[in-house]
Amino acid sequence: MKAAQITSYGAADVLRVNEVARPAPGPGEVLVSVEASSVNGHDVIVRAGELKMVSGRRFPIGAGLDFAGVVVETGAEVEGYRAGDRVWGMVHPRKRHVTAGAAEYVVVPAERISLSPAGVSSLDAASLVVTGATALLALRDSVHAVKGERVLVRGAAGGVGTAAVQLAHALGCHVTALARDRHAPVLTGLGADEVLDYGSTTSDAIGPFDVIVDTVGTELNCYRSRLAAGGRMVTVGLSASALAAIAASSVYGSRRVRTFSANPDTAVLRDLADHVTSGALRPVIDSVYSLTDITAAHEAFERGGAVGKHVVAVTA
C-alpha cells in the first residue's frame, strides 16, 4: 500500500509517499481503508521537528492525524463495527511510526473511531475530525461557553476557527471573528455576528469578551487582557513563546490562558457527528490534494491565507 511518511525533520520536501506493507489489526483494533485525510497544525510542527522531544528521532514517521474511510477488518474483542462501516477517527499523536492517517490503510484502536456522519463524504468528514473535535472540546470542556456570552475567535478563517465560529453560534453566543477582511462573507455565513480585520484591528481596541478561542498562539497576554471579569481564554496555537505565556498567566486565576491537546475518543467523535448531522457544523474546505501531492498540501498550509482545510484525497 501507499503511505505518506516523514523521512527526516525539515521542510515539506522531507515527505515521501512510499510502498509499505499493509498493517493487520490486533485485538481491539480496526483496519480502515482510508479515503481521505487532512493537514493539521500538529502534522506540520511534527514534520518540522518542533516536537522532536516527544516524537523522537526514529524515522519514518507516518503523516496525517485524521482519516475517514471504510472498515475492512476488525480484530478480536472489537464490538460495534463490521466490514463496510463508514468511519472517521484520529491516530494517536504519539503512536504513528511508519504509517498514520495519510495512507491507503490504517490500523487504530476501536476507541479512536466512530461511525462518520450519515450523508457526508469522506473528504468532508476528514476536514472536520481534528478541527471539529478541537473546537468542540475548547468551547465545551475548556472554557465552558454558554448561551448569550460574547466569544472572540482569533484566526477564525482556519480549520479550527471556522469550526469554532459555527459551534459558538450554535450555542447561542455572540461571535466576533478576527480574520482577514476578505474572509468576512464566509465567516458571516458560518454564523459570525461581526468580523474584524486582523490586519487593522489591535487587541486594545476590542472587547471585553467572556470567551476567547485563540488559534494563533502569539500575543496571548495582549488578548487575555481583553477578557471580561470571569472571562476564559483557550489557545490551541502552541509554540515555545505560547507555552511561556500560558505558564505566566497562571497568576490570573480563572482569566488565565488555558490549553489542551485534542485527542478525541469515540464519545467525542459521536458528539461531533451529531453536530454535523444537525447542521450546526459543516465542512469548510479550501483545497483538495491527491496523496502523491501531500508535499504541496503542507506547503499550502504553511503559506497561510486559506479558508478552512487542506484535504488529502487518498483514493481517487
PDB file of C-alpha atoms in Angstrom:
ATOM      1  CA  MET A   1       0.000   0.000   0.000  1.00  0.00           C
ATOM      2  CA  LYS A   2       0.993   3.650  -0.364  1.00  0.00           C
ATOM      3  CA  ALA A   3       1.677   5.740   2.741  1.00  0.00           C
ATOM      4  CA  ALA A   4       2.902   9.292   3.241  1.00  0.00           C
ATOM      5  CA  GLN A   5       5.889   9.366   5.567  1.00  0.00           C
ATOM      6  CA  ILE A   6       8.141  11.926   7.214  1.00  0.00           C
ATOM      7  CA  THR A   7      11.667  10.753   6.421  1.00  0.00           C
ATOM      8  CA  SER A   8      13.520  13.363   8.483  1.00  0.00           C
ATOM      9  CA  TYR A   9      12.745  16.666  10.178  1.00  0.00           C
ATOM     10  CA  GLY A  10      12.607  19.672   7.919  1.00  0.00           C
ATOM     11  CA  ALA A  11      10.614  21.456   5.213  1.00  0.00           C
ATOM     12  CA  ALA A  12       7.706  19.883   3.357  1.00  0.00           C
ATOM     13  CA  ASP A  13      10.029  18.153   0.895  1.00  0.00           C
ATOM     14  CA  VAL A  14      11.024  15.604   3.570  1.00  0.00           C
ATOM     15  CA  LEU A  15       7.638  13.964   2.942  1.00  0.00           C
ATOM     16  CA  ARG A  16       7.643  10.855   0.772  1.00  0.00           C
ATOM     17  CA  VAL A  17       4.872   8.568  -0.456  1.00  0.00           C
ATOM     18  CA  ASN A  18       6.314   5.065  -0.119  1.00  0.00           C
ATOM     19  CA  GLU A  19       5.177   1.492  -0.638  1.00  0.00           C
ATOM     20  CA  VAL A  20       4.842  -0.280   2.709  1.00  0.00           C
ATOM     21  CA  ALA A  21       3.252  -3.451   3.996  1.00  0.00           C
ATOM     22  CA  ARG A  22      -0.457  -3.284   4.758  1.00  0.00           C
ATOM     23  CA  PRO A  23      -0.961  -3.491   8.530  1.00  0.00           C
ATOM     24  CA  ALA A  24      -3.200  -6.067  10.202  1.00  0.00           C
ATOM     25  CA  PRO A  25      -5.466  -5.326  13.166  1.00  0.00           C
ATOM     26  CA  GLY A  26      -4.647  -6.835  16.553  1.00  0.00           C
ATOM     27  CA  PRO A  27      -7.029  -7.339  19.463  1.00  0.00           C
ATOM     28  CA  GLY A  28      -9.191  -4.281  19.984  1.00  0.00           C
ATOM     29  CA  GLU A  29      -8.091  -2.718  16.693  1.00  0.00           C
ATOM     30  CA  VAL A  30      -9.772  -1.891  13.388  1.00  0.00           C
ATOM     31  CA  LEU A  31      -8.305  -1.833   9.873  1.00  0.00           C
ATOM     32  CA  VAL A  32      -9.683   1.072   7.842  1.00  0.00           C
ATOM     33  CA  SER A  33      -9.383   1.665   4.116  1.00  0.00           C
ATOM     34  CA  VAL A  34      -8.647   5.389   4.132  1.00  0.00           C
ATOM     35  CA  GLU A  35     -10.391   7.584   1.586  1.00  0.00           C
ATOM     36  CA  ALA A  36      -9.335  10.991   2.886  1.00  0.00           C
ATOM     37  CA  SER A  37      -7.107  12.715   5.430  1.00  0.00           C
ATOM     38  CA  SER A  38      -6.216  16.378   6.017  1.00  0.00           C
ATOM     39  CA  VAL A  39      -3.332  18.642   7.014  1.00  0.00           C
ATOM     40  CA  ASN A  40      -3.349  19.951  10.582  1.00  0.00           C
ATOM     41  CA  GLY A  41      -1.032  22.220  12.520  1.00  0.00           C
ATOM     42  CA  HIS A  42       0.231  19.271  14.543  1.00  0.00           C
ATOM     43  CA  ASP A  43       1.267  17.493  11.332  1.00  0.00           C
ATOM     44  CA  VAL A  44       3.356  20.475  10.275  1.00  0.00           C
ATOM     45  CA  ILE A  45       5.128  21.103  13.580  1.00  0.00           C
ATOM     46  CA  VAL A  46       5.957  17.402  13.962  1.00  0.00           C
ATOM     47  CA  ARG A  47       7.390  17.331  10.439  1.00  0.00           C
ATOM     48  CA  ALA A  48       9.412  20.491  11.122  1.00  0.00           C
ATOM     49  CA  GLY A  49      10.927  18.916  14.244  1.00  0.00           C
ATOM     50  CA  GLU A  50       9.366  21.319  16.752  1.00  0.00           C
ATOM     51  CA  LEU A  51       8.139  18.378  18.845  1.00  0.00           C
ATOM     52  CA  LYS A  52      11.175  16.137  18.455  1.00  0.00           C
ATOM     53  CA  MET A  53      11.454  15.772  22.241  1.00  0.00           C
ATOM     54  CA  VAL A  54       8.152  13.877  22.027  1.00  0.00           C
ATOM     55  CA  SER A  55       8.219  12.356  18.551  1.00  0.00           C
ATOM     56  CA  GLY A  56      11.848  11.234  18.839  1.00  0.00           C
ATOM     57  CA  ARG A  57      14.309  10.556  16.059  1.00  0.00           C
ATOM     58  CA  ARG A  58      13.082   7.214  14.769  1.00  0.00           C
ATOM     59  CA  PHE A  59      12.068   7.512  11.127  1.00  0.00           C
ATOM     60  CA  PRO A  60       9.935   7.184   9.143  1.00  0.00           C
ATOM     61  CA  ILE A  61       7.032   8.827  10.962  1.00  0.00           C
ATOM     62  CA  GLY A  62       3.569   8.401   9.492  1.00  0.00           C
ATOM     63  CA  ALA A  63       1.985  11.589   8.159  1.00  0.00           C
ATOM     64  CA  GLY A  64      -1.597  12.611   8.852  1.00  0.00           C
ATOM     65  CA  LEU A  65      -3.536  12.630  12.117  1.00  0.00           C
ATOM     66  CA  ASP A  66      -7.085  12.206  10.886  1.00  0.00           C
ATOM     67  CA  PHE A  67      -8.841   9.977   8.401  1.00  0.00           C
ATOM     68  CA  ALA A  68     -12.203   8.968   7.021  1.00  0.00           C
ATOM     69  CA  GLY A  69     -12.919   5.725   5.235  1.00  0.00           C
ATOM     70  CA  VAL A  70     -14.400   2.239   5.416  1.00  0.00           C
ATOM     71  CA  VAL A  71     -13.818  -0.609   7.870  1.00  0.00           C
ATOM     72  CA  VAL A  72     -12.083  -3.537   6.172  1.00  0.00           C
ATOM     73  CA  GLU A  73     -11.419  -5.858   9.100  1.00  0.00           C
ATOM     74  CA  THR A  74     -11.788  -5.918  12.871  1.00  0.00           C
ATOM     75  CA  GLY A  75      -9.517  -7.586  15.382  1.00  0.00           C
ATOM     76  CA  ALA A  76     -10.575  -9.786  18.268  1.00  0.00           C
ATOM     77  CA  GLU A  77     -12.602  -8.126  21.044  1.00  0.00           C
ATOM     78  CA  VAL A  78     -13.941  -5.364  18.786  1.00  0.00           C
ATOM     79  CA  GLU A  79     -17.665  -4.782  19.097  1.00  0.00           C
ATOM     80  CA  GLY A  80     -19.935  -2.350  17.303  1.00  0.00           C
ATOM     81  CA  TYR A  81     -18.115  -2.278  13.956  1.00  0.00           C
ATOM     82  CA  ARG A  82     -18.109  -4.548  10.936  1.00  0.00           C
ATOM     83  CA  ALA A  83     -16.634  -4.545   7.452  1.00  0.00           C
ATOM     84  CA  GLY A  84     -18.251  -1.897   5.274  1.00  0.00           C
ATOM     85  CA  ASP A  85     -18.994   0.592   8.051  1.00  0.00           C
ATOM     86  CA  ARG A  86     -18.104   4.169   7.162  1.00  0.00           C
ATOM     87  CA  VAL A  87     -15.999   5.635   9.963  1.00  0.00           C
ATOM     88  CA  TRP A  88     -13.850   8.604  10.866  1.00  0.00           C
ATOM     89  CA  GLY A  89     -11.178   8.968  13.513  1.00  0.00           C
ATOM     90  CA  MET A  90      -7.720  10.021  14.542  1.00  0.00           C
ATOM     91  CA  VAL A  91      -4.479   8.174  15.160  1.00  0.00           C
ATOM     92  CA  HIS A  92      -2.739   8.763  18.473  1.00  0.00           C
ATOM     93  CA  PRO A  93      -0.381  11.744  18.040  1.00  0.00           C
ATOM     94  CA  ARG A  94       2.468   9.836  19.714  1.00  0.00           C
ATOM     95  CA  LYS A  95       1.885   6.471  18.037  1.00  0.00           C
ATOM     96  CA  ARG A  96       2.236   6.978  14.327  1.00  0.00           C
ATOM     97  CA  HIS A  97       5.538   5.459  13.323  1.00  0.00           C
ATOM     98  CA  VAL A  98       5.696   4.053   9.789  1.00  0.00           C
ATOM     99  CA  THR A  99       2.070   4.861   8.864  1.00  0.00           C
ATOM    100  CA  ALA A 100      -0.736   7.130  10.033  1.00  0.00           C
ATOM    101  CA  GLY A 101      -3.843   8.754   8.575  1.00  0.00           C
ATOM    102  CA  ALA A 102      -2.371   9.746   5.199  1.00  0.00           C
ATOM    103  CA  ALA A 103      -2.102   6.188   3.918  1.00  0.00           C
ATOM    104  CA  GLU A 104      -4.250   3.773   1.962  1.00  0.00           C
ATOM    105  CA  TYR A 105      -4.878   1.743   5.119  1.00  0.00           C
ATOM    106  CA  VAL A 106      -4.571   2.497   8.809  1.00  0.00           C
ATOM    107  CA  VAL A 107      -4.922   0.373  11.944  1.00  0.00           C
ATOM    108  CA  VAL A 108      -6.284   2.114  15.033  1.00  0.00           C
ATOM    109  CA  PRO A 109      -7.784   1.098  18.381  1.00  0.00           C
ATOM    110  CA  ALA A 110     -11.574   0.903  18.137  1.00  0.00           C
ATOM    111  CA  GLU A 111     -11.933   3.605  20.798  1.00  0.00           C
ATOM    112  CA  ARG A 112     -10.371   6.158  18.402  1.00  0.00           C
ATOM    113  CA  ILE A 113     -13.099   5.954  15.750  1.00  0.00           C
ATOM    114  CA  SER A 114     -16.855   6.317  15.421  1.00  0.00           C
ATOM    115  CA  LEU A 115     -19.333   5.970  12.597  1.00  0.00           C
ATOM    116  CA  SER A 116     -18.960   9.028  10.383  1.00  0.00           C
ATOM    117  CA  PRO A 117     -21.927  11.388   9.939  1.00  0.00           C
ATOM    118  CA  ALA A 118     -24.554   9.977   7.598  1.00  0.00           C
ATOM    119  CA  GLY A 119     -24.639  11.503   4.144  1.00  0.00           C
ATOM    120  CA  VAL A 120     -21.260  13.208   4.471  1.00  0.00           C
ATOM    121  CA  SER A 121     -18.465  12.421   2.004  1.00  0.00           C
ATOM    122  CA  SER A 122     -15.111  11.190   3.237  1.00  0.00           C
ATOM    123  CA  LEU A 123     -13.471  14.421   2.047  1.00  0.00           C
ATOM    124  CA  ASP A 124     -15.902  16.475   4.119  1.00  0.00           C
ATOM    125  CA  ALA A 125     -15.612  14.142   7.118  1.00  0.00           C
ATOM    126  CA  ALA A 126     -11.811  14.226   7.103  1.00  0.00           C
ATOM    127  CA  SER A 127     -11.883  18.028   7.132  1.00  0.00           C
ATOM    128  CA  LEU A 128     -13.771  18.016  10.433  1.00  0.00           C
ATOM    129  CA  VAL A 129     -12.194  15.343  12.623  1.00  0.00           C
ATOM    130  CA  VAL A 130      -9.317  17.195  14.289  1.00  0.00           C
ATOM    131  CA  THR A 131     -10.570  20.744  13.783  1.00  0.00           C
ATOM    132  CA  GLY A 132     -14.128  19.986  14.822  1.00  0.00           C
ATOM    133  CA  ALA A 133     -13.088  17.989  17.867  1.00  0.00           C
ATOM    134  CA  THR A 134     -10.631  20.718  18.890  1.00  0.00           C
ATOM    135  CA  ALA A 135     -13.253  23.458  18.632  1.00  0.00           C
ATOM    136  CA  LEU A 136     -15.869  21.355  20.419  1.00  0.00           C
ATOM    137  CA  LEU A 137     -13.588  20.462  23.323  1.00  0.00           C
ATOM    138  CA  ALA A 138     -12.269  24.022  23.580  1.00  0.00           C
ATOM    139  CA  LEU A 139     -15.716  25.577  23.826  1.00  0.00           C
ATOM    140  CA  ARG A 140     -17.469  22.853  25.776  1.00  0.00           C
ATOM    141  CA  ASP A 141     -14.866  21.401  28.120  1.00  0.00           C
ATOM    142  CA  SER A 142     -12.129  24.035  28.414  1.00  0.00           C
ATOM    143  CA  VAL A 143     -13.877  27.407  28.614  1.00  0.00           C
ATOM    144  CA  HIS A 144     -17.468  26.181  29.127  1.00  0.00           C
ATOM    145  CA  ALA A 145     -19.063  28.704  26.781  1.00  0.00           C
ATOM    146  CA  VAL A 146     -22.810  29.234  27.300  1.00  0.00           C
ATOM    147  CA  LYS A 147     -25.666  30.972  25.524  1.00  0.00           C
ATOM    148  CA  GLY A 148     -25.506  34.756  25.478  1.00  0.00           C
ATOM    149  CA  GLU A 149     -21.755  35.087  26.075  1.00  0.00           C
ATOM    150  CA  ARG A 150     -19.530  37.219  23.868  1.00  0.00           C
ATOM    151  CA  VAL A 151     -16.996  34.970  22.112  1.00  0.00           C
ATOM    152  CA  LEU A 152     -13.922  36.060  20.153  1.00  0.00           C
ATOM    153  CA  VAL A 153     -12.450  33.551  17.711  1.00  0.00           C
ATOM    154  CA  ARG A 154      -8.933  34.582  16.722  1.00  0.00           C
ATOM    155  CA  GLY A 155      -7.669  33.025  13.499  1.00  0.00           C
ATOM    156  CA  ALA A 156     -11.292  32.439  12.560  1.00  0.00           C
ATOM    157  CA  ALA A 157     -10.726  31.521   8.905  1.00  0.00           C
ATOM    158  CA  GLY A 158      -8.602  28.443   9.618  1.00  0.00           C
ATOM    159  CA  GLY A 159      -9.830  24.912  10.195  1.00  0.00           C
ATOM    160  CA  VAL A 160     -10.324  25.185  13.954  1.00  0.00           C
ATOM    161  CA  GLY A 161     -11.501  28.782  13.611  1.00  0.00           C
ATOM    162  CA  THR A 162     -14.294  28.041  11.129  1.00  0.00           C
ATOM    163  CA  ALA A 163     -15.470  25.170  13.338  1.00  0.00           C
ATOM    164  CA  ALA A 164     -15.339  27.318  16.488  1.00  0.00           C
ATOM    165  CA  VAL A 165     -17.378  30.093  14.846  1.00  0.00           C
ATOM    166  CA  GLN A 166     -20.089  27.595  13.898  1.00  0.00           C
ATOM    167  CA  LEU A 167     -20.216  25.815  17.250  1.00  0.00           C
ATOM    168  CA  ALA A 168     -20.212  29.052  19.253  1.00  0.00           C
ATOM    169  CA  HIS A 169     -23.061  30.319  17.078  1.00  0.00           C
ATOM    170  CA  ALA A 170     -24.962  27.069  17.652  1.00  0.00           C
ATOM    171  CA  LEU A 171     -24.566  27.596  21.418  1.00  0.00           C
ATOM    172  CA  GLY A 172     -26.302  30.957  21.092  1.00  0.00           C
ATOM    173  CA  CYS A 173     -23.200  33.068  21.722  1.00  0.00           C
ATOM    174  CA  HIS A 174     -22.458  36.453  20.153  1.00  0.00           C
ATOM    175  CA  VAL A 175     -19.498  35.593  17.906  1.00  0.00           C
ATOM    176  CA  THR A 176     -16.771  38.004  16.852  1.00  0.00           C
ATOM    177  CA  ALA A 177     -14.397  36.588  14.229  1.00  0.00           C
ATOM    178  CA  LEU A 178     -10.896  38.000  13.839  1.00  0.00           C
ATOM    179  CA  ALA A 179      -9.516  37.182  10.384  1.00  0.00           C
ATOM    180  CA  ARG A 180      -8.558  38.716   7.060  1.00  0.00           C
ATOM    181  CA  ASP A 181     -11.154  41.191   5.855  1.00  0.00           C
ATOM    182  CA  ARG A 182     -11.670  39.292   2.598  1.00  0.00           C
ATOM    183  CA  HIS A 183     -12.921  36.263   4.558  1.00  0.00           C
ATOM    184  CA  ALA A 184     -15.798  38.202   6.113  1.00  0.00           C
ATOM    185  CA  PRO A 185     -18.546  36.891   3.768  1.00  0.00           C
ATOM    186  CA  VAL A 186     -17.669  33.256   4.519  1.00  0.00           C
ATOM    187  CA  LEU A 187     -17.440  33.800   8.268  1.00  0.00           C
ATOM    188  CA  THR A 188     -20.690  35.727   8.391  1.00  0.00           C
ATOM    189  CA  GLY A 189     -22.292  32.843   6.539  1.00  0.00           C
ATOM    190  CA  LEU A 190     -20.973  30.458   9.193  1.00  0.00           C
ATOM    191  CA  GLY A 191     -22.608  32.433  11.990  1.00  0.00           C
ATOM    192  CA  ALA A 192     -20.214  35.218  12.962  1.00  0.00           C
ATOM    193  CA  ASP A 193     -22.100  38.281  14.216  1.00  0.00           C
ATOM    194  CA  GLU A 194     -19.187  40.541  13.300  1.00  0.00           C
ATOM    195  CA  VAL A 195     -15.878  40.087  11.513  1.00  0.00           C
ATOM    196  CA  LEU A 196     -12.848  42.223  12.364  1.00  0.00           C
ATOM    197  CA  ASP A 197      -9.849  42.558  10.057  1.00  0.00           C
ATOM    198  CA  TYR A 198      -6.822  41.340  11.991  1.00  0.00           C
ATOM    199  CA  GLY A 199      -4.534  43.493   9.865  1.00  0.00           C
ATOM    200  CA  SER A 200      -6.090  46.732  11.104  1.00  0.00           C
ATOM    201  CA  THR A 201      -7.566  45.720  14.472  1.00  0.00           C
ATOM    202  CA  THR A 202      -5.405  45.892  17.584  1.00  0.00           C
ATOM    203  CA  SER A 203      -6.169  43.901  20.700  1.00  0.00           C
ATOM    204  CA  ASP A 204      -6.650  47.020  22.836  1.00  0.00           C
ATOM    205  CA  ALA A 205      -9.427  48.247  20.531  1.00  0.00           C
ATOM    206  CA  ILE A 206     -11.795  45.308  21.079  1.00  0.00           C
ATOM    207  CA  GLY A 207     -13.626  43.550  23.863  1.00  0.00           C
ATOM    208  CA  PRO A 208     -14.333  42.798  26.544  1.00  0.00           C
ATOM    209  CA  PHE A 209     -15.175  39.149  25.819  1.00  0.00           C
ATOM    210  CA  ASP A 210     -16.468  36.370  28.033  1.00  0.00           C
ATOM    211  CA  VAL A 211     -14.612  33.760  25.993  1.00  0.00           C
ATOM    212  CA  ILE A 212     -11.611  33.935  23.664  1.00  0.00           C
ATOM    213  CA  VAL A 213     -10.687  30.989  21.448  1.00  0.00           C
ATOM    214  CA  ASP A 214      -7.195  31.583  20.041  1.00  0.00           C
ATOM    215  CA  THR A 215      -5.793  29.503  17.186  1.00  0.00           C
ATOM    216  CA  VAL A 216      -2.730  31.672  16.513  1.00  0.00           C
ATOM    217  CA  GLY A 217      -0.554  31.326  19.618  1.00  0.00           C
ATOM    218  CA  THR A 218       1.008  34.811  19.652  1.00  0.00           C
ATOM    219  CA  GLU A 219       0.308  37.959  21.714  1.00  0.00           C
ATOM    220  CA  LEU A 220      -1.567  35.840  24.226  1.00  0.00           C
ATOM    221  CA  ASN A 221      -1.151  38.279  27.105  1.00  0.00           C
ATOM    222  CA  CYS A 222      -2.498  41.151  24.988  1.00  0.00           C
ATOM    223  CA  TYR A 223      -5.645  39.228  24.143  1.00  0.00           C
ATOM    224  CA  ARG A 224      -6.024  37.792  27.641  1.00  0.00           C
ATOM    225  CA  SER A 225      -6.298  41.379  28.887  1.00  0.00           C
ATOM    226  CA  ARG A 226      -9.473  41.753  26.789  1.00  0.00           C
ATOM    227  CA  LEU A 227     -11.361  39.253  28.940  1.00  0.00           C
ATOM    228  CA  ALA A 228     -14.301  40.461  30.990  1.00  0.00           C
ATOM    229  CA  ALA A 229     -14.458  39.674  34.700  1.00  0.00           C
ATOM    230  CA  GLY A 230     -14.838  35.910  34.933  1.00  0.00           C
ATOM    231  CA  GLY A 231     -13.799  35.520  31.294  1.00  0.00           C
ATOM    232  CA  ARG A 232     -11.946  32.480  29.984  1.00  0.00           C
ATOM    233  CA  MET A 233      -9.374  32.058  27.216  1.00  0.00           C
ATOM    234  CA  VAL A 234      -8.033  28.948  25.498  1.00  0.00           C
ATOM    235  CA  THR A 235      -5.343  28.673  22.840  1.00  0.00           C
ATOM    236  CA  VAL A 236      -4.692  25.766  20.502  1.00  0.00           C
ATOM    237  CA  GLY A 237      -1.859  27.542  18.671  1.00  0.00           C
ATOM    238  CA  LEU A 238       1.171  26.229  20.523  1.00  0.00           C
ATOM    239  CA  SER A 239       4.774  27.426  20.275  1.00  0.00           C
ATOM    240  CA  ALA A 240       7.619  27.956  22.715  1.00  0.00           C
ATOM    241  CA  SER A 241       6.514  31.557  23.304  1.00  0.00           C
ATOM    242  CA  ALA A 242       2.904  30.455  23.730  1.00  0.00           C
ATOM    243  CA  LEU A 243       3.855  27.899  26.376  1.00  0.00           C
ATOM    244  CA  ALA A 244       5.773  30.568  28.298  1.00  0.00           C
ATOM    245  CA  ALA A 245       2.774  32.920  28.179  1.00  0.00           C
ATOM    246  CA  ILE A 246       0.436  30.145  29.309  1.00  0.00           C
ATOM    247  CA  ALA A 247       2.644  29.365  32.297  1.00  0.00           C
ATOM    248  CA  ALA A 248       2.977  33.041  33.257  1.00  0.00           C
ATOM    249  CA  SER A 249      -0.788  33.589  33.036  1.00  0.00           C
ATOM    250  CA  SER A 250      -1.491  31.164  35.897  1.00  0.00           C
ATOM    251  CA  VAL A 251      -1.438  34.084  38.354  1.00  0.00           C
ATOM    252  CA  TYR A 252      -4.677  35.376  36.812  1.00  0.00           C
ATOM    253  CA  GLY A 253      -6.829  32.519  38.095  1.00  0.00           C
ATOM    254  CA  SER A 254      -9.959  31.992  36.002  1.00  0.00           C
ATOM    255  CA  ARG A 255      -8.644  34.542  33.472  1.00  0.00           C
ATOM    256  CA  ARG A 256      -5.501  32.520  32.780  1.00  0.00           C
ATOM    257  CA  VAL A 257      -4.728  31.196  29.296  1.00  0.00           C
ATOM    258  CA  ARG A 258      -5.707  27.547  29.015  1.00  0.00           C
ATOM    259  CA  THR A 259      -4.557  24.953  26.529  1.00  0.00           C
ATOM    260  CA  PHE A 260      -5.152  21.289  25.835  1.00  0.00           C
ATOM    261  CA  SER A 261      -4.352  18.574  23.325  1.00  0.00           C
ATOM    262  CA  ALA A 262      -7.375  17.418  21.348  1.00  0.00           C
ATOM    263  CA  ASN A 263      -7.274  13.643  21.455  1.00  0.00           C
ATOM    264  CA  PRO A 264     -10.886  12.614  20.781  1.00  0.00           C
ATOM    265  CA  ASP A 265     -12.275   9.224  21.720  1.00  0.00           C
ATOM    266  CA  THR A 266     -15.392   7.540  20.361  1.00  0.00           C
ATOM    267  CA  ALA A 267     -17.725   9.543  22.630  1.00  0.00           C
ATOM    268  CA  VAL A 268     -16.349  12.878  21.398  1.00  0.00           C
ATOM    269  CA  LEU A 269     -16.460  11.749  17.762  1.00  0.00           C
ATOM    270  CA  ARG A 270     -20.093  10.683  18.183  1.00  0.00           C
ATOM    271  CA  ASP A 271     -20.963  14.070  19.670  1.00  0.00           C
ATOM    272  CA  LEU A 272     -19.158  15.730  16.773  1.00  0.00           C
ATOM    273  CA  ALA A 273     -21.102  13.606  14.273  1.00  0.00           C
ATOM    274  CA  ASP A 274     -24.362  14.725  15.922  1.00  0.00           C
ATOM    275  CA  HIS A 275     -23.389  18.369  15.390  1.00  0.00           C
ATOM    276  CA  VAL A 276     -22.698  17.655  11.724  1.00  0.00           C
ATOM    277  CA  THR A 277     -25.953  15.744  11.263  1.00  0.00           C
ATOM    278  CA  SER A 278     -27.948  18.539  12.928  1.00  0.00           C
ATOM    279  CA  GLY A 279     -26.418  21.119  10.593  1.00  0.00           C
ATOM    280  CA  ALA A 280     -24.689  23.013  13.405  1.00  0.00           C
ATOM    281  CA  LEU A 281     -21.292  22.178  11.908  1.00  0.00           C
ATOM    282  CA  ARG A 282     -20.484  21.906   8.243  1.00  0.00           C
ATOM    283  CA  PRO A 283     -17.197  21.397   6.406  1.00  0.00           C
ATOM    284  CA  VAL A 284     -15.168  24.277   5.034  1.00  0.00           C
ATOM    285  CA  ILE A 285     -12.589  23.036   2.525  1.00  0.00           C
ATOM    286  CA  ASP A 286     -10.077  25.356   0.903  1.00  0.00           C
ATOM    287  CA  SER A 287      -8.400  22.843  -1.414  1.00  0.00           C
ATOM    288  CA  VAL A 288      -8.058  19.125  -2.150  1.00  0.00           C
ATOM    289  CA  TYR A 289      -4.790  17.358  -2.973  1.00  0.00           C
ATOM    290  CA  SER A 290      -4.008  13.800  -4.003  1.00  0.00           C
ATOM    291  CA  LEU A 291      -1.917  11.641  -1.680  1.00  0.00           C
ATOM    292  CA  THR A 292       1.051  11.960  -4.035  1.00  0.00           C
ATOM    293  CA  ASP A 293       0.778  15.767  -3.722  1.00  0.00           C
ATOM    294  CA  ILE A 294       0.856  15.838   0.091  1.00  0.00           C
ATOM    295  CA  THR A 295       4.042  17.935  -0.017  1.00  0.00           C
ATOM    296  CA  ALA A 296       2.115  20.656  -1.856  1.00  0.00           C
ATOM    297  CA  ALA A 297      -0.674  20.399   0.747  1.00  0.00           C
ATOM    298  CA  HIS A 298       1.812  21.030   3.566  1.00  0.00           C
ATOM    299  CA  GLU A 299       3.349  23.945   1.669  1.00  0.00           C
ATOM    300  CA  ALA A 300      -0.086  25.493   1.157  1.00  0.00           C
ATOM    301  CA  PHE A 301      -0.860  25.128   4.864  1.00  0.00           C
ATOM    302  CA  GLU A 302       2.357  26.907   5.790  1.00  0.00           C
ATOM    303  CA  ARG A 303       1.710  29.769   3.357  1.00  0.00           C
ATOM    304  CA  GLY A 304      -1.492  30.538   5.236  1.00  0.00           C
ATOM    305  CA  GLY A 305      -4.379  32.592   3.967  1.00  0.00           C
ATOM    306  CA  ALA A 306      -6.699  29.618   3.463  1.00  0.00           C
ATOM    307  CA  VAL A 307     -10.342  29.453   4.441  1.00  0.00           C
ATOM    308  CA  GLY A 308     -10.928  26.097   6.118  1.00  0.00           C
ATOM    309  CA  LYS A 309      -8.956  22.931   5.473  1.00  0.00           C
ATOM    310  CA  HIS A 310      -6.473  21.465   3.041  1.00  0.00           C
ATOM    311  CA  VAL A 311      -7.737  17.930   2.489  1.00  0.00           C
ATOM    312  CA  VAL A 312      -5.844  14.938   1.058  1.00  0.00           C
ATOM    313  CA  ALA A 313      -7.817  12.568  -1.169  1.00  0.00           C
ATOM    314  CA  VAL A 314      -6.176   9.205  -0.536  1.00  0.00           C
ATOM    315  CA  THR A 315      -8.354   7.311  -3.020  1.00  0.00           C
ATOM    316  CA  ALA A 316      -9.465   8.788  -6.317  1.00  0.00           C
TER     317      ALA A 316
END
